[in-house]
Tab-separated table of C-alpha atoms in Angstrom:
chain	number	residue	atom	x	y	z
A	18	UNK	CA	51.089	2.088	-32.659
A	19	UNK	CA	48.121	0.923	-33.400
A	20	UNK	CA	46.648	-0.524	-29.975
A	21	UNK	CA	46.173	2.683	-29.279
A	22	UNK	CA	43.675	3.471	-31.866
A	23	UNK	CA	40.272	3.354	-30.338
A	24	UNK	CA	37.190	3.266	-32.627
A	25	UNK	CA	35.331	0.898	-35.503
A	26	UNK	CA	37.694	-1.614	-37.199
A	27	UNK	CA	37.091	-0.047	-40.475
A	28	UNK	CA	39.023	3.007	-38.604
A	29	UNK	CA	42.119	0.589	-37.642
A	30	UNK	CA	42.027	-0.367	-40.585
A	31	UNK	CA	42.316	3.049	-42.214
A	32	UNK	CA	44.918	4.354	-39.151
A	33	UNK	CA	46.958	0.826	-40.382
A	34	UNK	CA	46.911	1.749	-44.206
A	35	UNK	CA	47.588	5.734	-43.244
A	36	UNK	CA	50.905	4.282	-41.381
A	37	UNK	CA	52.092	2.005	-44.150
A	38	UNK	CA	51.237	3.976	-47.288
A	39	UNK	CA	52.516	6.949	-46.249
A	40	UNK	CA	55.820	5.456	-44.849
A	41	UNK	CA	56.440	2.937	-47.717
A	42	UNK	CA	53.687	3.250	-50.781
A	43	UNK	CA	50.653	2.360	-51.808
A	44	UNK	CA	51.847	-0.228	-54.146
A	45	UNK	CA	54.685	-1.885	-51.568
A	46	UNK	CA	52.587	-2.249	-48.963
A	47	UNK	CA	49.839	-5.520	-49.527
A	48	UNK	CA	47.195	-5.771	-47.795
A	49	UNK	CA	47.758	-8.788	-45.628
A	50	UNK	CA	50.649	-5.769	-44.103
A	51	UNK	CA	47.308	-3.630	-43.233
A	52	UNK	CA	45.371	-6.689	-41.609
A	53	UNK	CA	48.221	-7.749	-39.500
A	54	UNK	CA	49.205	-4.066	-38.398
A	55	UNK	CA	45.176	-3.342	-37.770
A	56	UNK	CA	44.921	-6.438	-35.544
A	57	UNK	CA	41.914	-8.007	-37.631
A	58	UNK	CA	41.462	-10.545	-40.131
A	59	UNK	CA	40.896	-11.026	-43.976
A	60	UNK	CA	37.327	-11.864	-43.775
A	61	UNK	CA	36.722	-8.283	-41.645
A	62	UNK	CA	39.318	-6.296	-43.857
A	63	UNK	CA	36.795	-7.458	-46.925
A	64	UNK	CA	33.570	-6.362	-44.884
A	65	UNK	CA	35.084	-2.970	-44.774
A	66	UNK	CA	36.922	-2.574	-48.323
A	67	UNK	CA	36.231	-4.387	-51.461
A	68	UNK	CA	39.360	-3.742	-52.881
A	69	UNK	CA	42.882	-2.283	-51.854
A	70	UNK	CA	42.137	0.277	-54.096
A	71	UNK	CA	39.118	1.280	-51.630
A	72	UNK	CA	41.533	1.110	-48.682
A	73	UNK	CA	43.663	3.756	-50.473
A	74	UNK	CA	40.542	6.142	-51.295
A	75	UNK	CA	39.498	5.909	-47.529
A	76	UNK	CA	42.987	6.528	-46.334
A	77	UNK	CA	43.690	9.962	-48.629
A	78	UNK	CA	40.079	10.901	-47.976
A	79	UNK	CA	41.302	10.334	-44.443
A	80	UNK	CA	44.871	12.312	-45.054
A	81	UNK	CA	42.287	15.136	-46.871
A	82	UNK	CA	40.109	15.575	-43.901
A	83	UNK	CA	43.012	16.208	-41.859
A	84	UNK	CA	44.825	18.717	-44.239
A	85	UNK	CA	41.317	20.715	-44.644
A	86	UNK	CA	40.775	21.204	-41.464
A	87	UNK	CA	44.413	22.657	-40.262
A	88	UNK	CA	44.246	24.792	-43.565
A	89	UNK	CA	40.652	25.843	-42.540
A	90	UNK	CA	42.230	26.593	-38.852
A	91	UNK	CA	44.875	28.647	-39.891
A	92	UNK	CA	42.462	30.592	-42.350
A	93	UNK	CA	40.057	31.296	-39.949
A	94	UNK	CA	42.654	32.180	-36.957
A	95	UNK	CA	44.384	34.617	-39.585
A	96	UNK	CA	41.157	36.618	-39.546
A	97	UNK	CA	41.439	37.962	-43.151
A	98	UNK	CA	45.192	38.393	-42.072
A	99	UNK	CA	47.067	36.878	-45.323
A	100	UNK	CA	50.421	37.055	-44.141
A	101	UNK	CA	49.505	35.739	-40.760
A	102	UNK	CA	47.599	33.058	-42.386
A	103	UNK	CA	51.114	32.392	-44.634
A	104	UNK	CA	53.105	32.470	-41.395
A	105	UNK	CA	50.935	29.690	-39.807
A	106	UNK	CA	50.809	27.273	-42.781
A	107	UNK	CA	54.170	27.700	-43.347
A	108	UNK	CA	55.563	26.924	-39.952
A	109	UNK	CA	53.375	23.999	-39.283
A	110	UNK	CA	54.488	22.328	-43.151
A	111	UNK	CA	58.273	23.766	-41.987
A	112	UNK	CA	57.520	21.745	-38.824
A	113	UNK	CA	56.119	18.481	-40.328
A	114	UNK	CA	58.952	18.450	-43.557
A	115	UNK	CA	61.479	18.203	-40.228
A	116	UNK	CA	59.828	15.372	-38.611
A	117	UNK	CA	61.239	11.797	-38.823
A	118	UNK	CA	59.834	9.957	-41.551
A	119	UNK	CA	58.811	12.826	-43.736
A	120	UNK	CA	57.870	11.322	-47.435
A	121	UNK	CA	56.701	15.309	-49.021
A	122	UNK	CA	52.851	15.051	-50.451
A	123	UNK	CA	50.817	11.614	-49.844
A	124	UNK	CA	48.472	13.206	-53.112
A	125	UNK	CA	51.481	14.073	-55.175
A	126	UNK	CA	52.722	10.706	-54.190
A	127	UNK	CA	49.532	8.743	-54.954
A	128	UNK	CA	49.622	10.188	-58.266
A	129	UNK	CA	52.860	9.310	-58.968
A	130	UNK	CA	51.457	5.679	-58.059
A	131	UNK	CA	48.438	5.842	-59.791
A	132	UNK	CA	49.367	7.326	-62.949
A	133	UNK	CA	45.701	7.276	-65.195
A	134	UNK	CA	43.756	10.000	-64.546
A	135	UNK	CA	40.266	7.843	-64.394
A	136	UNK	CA	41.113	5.884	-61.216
A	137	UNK	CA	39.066	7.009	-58.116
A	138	UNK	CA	42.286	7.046	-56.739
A	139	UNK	CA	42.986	10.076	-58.900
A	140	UNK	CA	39.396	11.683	-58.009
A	141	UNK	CA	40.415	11.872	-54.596
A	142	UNK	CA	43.641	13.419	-55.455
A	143	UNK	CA	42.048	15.974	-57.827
A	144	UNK	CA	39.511	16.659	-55.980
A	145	UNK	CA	41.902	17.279	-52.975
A	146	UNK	CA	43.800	19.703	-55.280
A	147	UNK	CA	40.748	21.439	-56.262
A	148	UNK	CA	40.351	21.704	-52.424
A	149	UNK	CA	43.554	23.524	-51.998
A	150	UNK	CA	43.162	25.916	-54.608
A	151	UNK	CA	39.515	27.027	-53.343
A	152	UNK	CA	41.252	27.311	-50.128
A	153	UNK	CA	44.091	29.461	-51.710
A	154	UNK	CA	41.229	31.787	-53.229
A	155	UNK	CA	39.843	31.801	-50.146
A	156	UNK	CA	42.894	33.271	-47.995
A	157	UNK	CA	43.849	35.811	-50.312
A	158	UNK	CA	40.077	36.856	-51.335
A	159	UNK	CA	40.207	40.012	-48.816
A	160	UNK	CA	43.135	41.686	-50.974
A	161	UNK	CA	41.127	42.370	-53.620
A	162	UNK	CA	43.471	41.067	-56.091
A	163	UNK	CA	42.661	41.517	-59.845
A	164	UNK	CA	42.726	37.751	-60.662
A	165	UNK	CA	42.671	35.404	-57.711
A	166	UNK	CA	42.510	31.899	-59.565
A	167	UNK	CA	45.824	32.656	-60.829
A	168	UNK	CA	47.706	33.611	-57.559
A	169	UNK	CA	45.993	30.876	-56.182
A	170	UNK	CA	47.106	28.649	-58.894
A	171	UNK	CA	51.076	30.222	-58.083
A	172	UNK	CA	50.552	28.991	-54.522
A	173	UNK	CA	49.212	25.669	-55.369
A	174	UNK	CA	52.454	25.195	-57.121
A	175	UNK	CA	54.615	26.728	-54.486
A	176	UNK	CA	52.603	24.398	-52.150
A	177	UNK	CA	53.976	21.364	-53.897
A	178	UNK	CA	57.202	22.708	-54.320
A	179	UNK	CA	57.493	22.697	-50.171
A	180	UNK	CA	56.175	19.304	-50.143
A	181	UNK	CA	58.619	18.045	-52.735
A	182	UNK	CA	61.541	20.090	-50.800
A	183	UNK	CA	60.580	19.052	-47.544
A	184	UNK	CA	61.160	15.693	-48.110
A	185	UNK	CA	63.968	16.009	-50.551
A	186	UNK	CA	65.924	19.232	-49.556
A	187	UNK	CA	66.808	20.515	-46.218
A	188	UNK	CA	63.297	20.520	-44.388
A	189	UNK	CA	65.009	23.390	-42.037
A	190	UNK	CA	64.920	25.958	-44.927
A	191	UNK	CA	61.538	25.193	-46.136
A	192	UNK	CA	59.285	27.369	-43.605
A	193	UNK	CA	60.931	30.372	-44.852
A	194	UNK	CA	61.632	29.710	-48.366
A	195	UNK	CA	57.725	29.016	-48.876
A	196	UNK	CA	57.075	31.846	-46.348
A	197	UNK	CA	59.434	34.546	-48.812
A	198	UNK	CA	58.059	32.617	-51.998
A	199	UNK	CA	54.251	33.484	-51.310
A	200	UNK	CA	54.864	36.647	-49.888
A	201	UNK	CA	56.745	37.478	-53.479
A	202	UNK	CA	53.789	36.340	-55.366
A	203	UNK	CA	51.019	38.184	-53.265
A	204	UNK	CA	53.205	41.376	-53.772
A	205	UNK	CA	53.255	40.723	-57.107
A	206	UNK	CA	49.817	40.494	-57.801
A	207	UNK	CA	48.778	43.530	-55.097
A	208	UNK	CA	51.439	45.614	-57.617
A	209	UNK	CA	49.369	44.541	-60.657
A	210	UNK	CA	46.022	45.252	-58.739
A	211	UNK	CA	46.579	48.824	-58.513
């Protein structure tokens, strides 16, 4: 609920929009639904955002922060541990797929929205992909493995795939499906290293 939201308006505003999107789309949802759910007015809403199109860059550069920072967590409380690291990320998506109101991916489903590629909409979702697969590099960089673009790349994809099943499989089974599926792919990879 949003009254209990403290902060600037521009951060209502962007807690409103993160509520709405998410739950029924950036295109459904108008933004006289964000102004009345933020508690403000038009006038304010236009001091913050120019466009809708704004609101919907701040709220995935919001939704970004948020996943960099729990991916970041689980990398650094892993220690260089991959599988640990795997474990973590996987219960916590596991975990969020089985929450009510579950839609998968807000970036996958932004994209969907905002189909053309040149869109800053689309910036923020590449870059946020770009994110992830630095991050993937990242976690599996003290294997040694001979090529770590492409496993990263193979857990980017099994990344969506959890987001996509989450929300439109049985969320109970994802943990350890993604869990088993990265696991397979590291092993591959360590196999081809030596």
């Amino acid at each position: 609920m949003i009254a209990t939201v403290h902060g600037s308006i521009r951060d209502r505003l962007i807690e409103a929009a993160n509520e709405l999107f998410y739950a029924h789309g950036l295109r459904a949802v108008s933004v006289d639904k964000v102004i009345e759910r933020a508690g403000t007015t038009k006038v304010t809403f236009y001091r913050h955002f120019r466009t809708k199109d704004d609101l919907v860059v701040a709220y995935l550069e919001h939704r970004a922060a948020q996943e960099r920072a729990g991916v970041d967590a689980a990398i650094t409380h892993g220690a260089g541990d991959v599988d640990a690291t795997l474990r973590l990320m996987a219960g916590h998506t596991g975990a969020m797929a089985c929450e009510p109101g579950f839609r998968g991916c807000p970036f996958i489903n932004a994209a969907a929205e905002y189909p053309d590629p040149g869109t800053p909409v689309r910036k923020v979702v590449d870059d946020h992909r770009a994110w992830w697969a630095s991050a993937f590099e990242r976690l599996v960089a003290p294997l040694g493995l001979a090529d770590p673009p492409a496993v990263a790349e193979d857990l980017m994809l099994l990344r969506d795939g959890i987001m996509v099943a989450g929300y439109l499989g049985d969320p109970s089974r994802v943990a350890d499906s993604f869990l088993r599926s990265c696991q397979a792919v590291i092993g591959s990879a360590e196999r081809a290293a030596r």
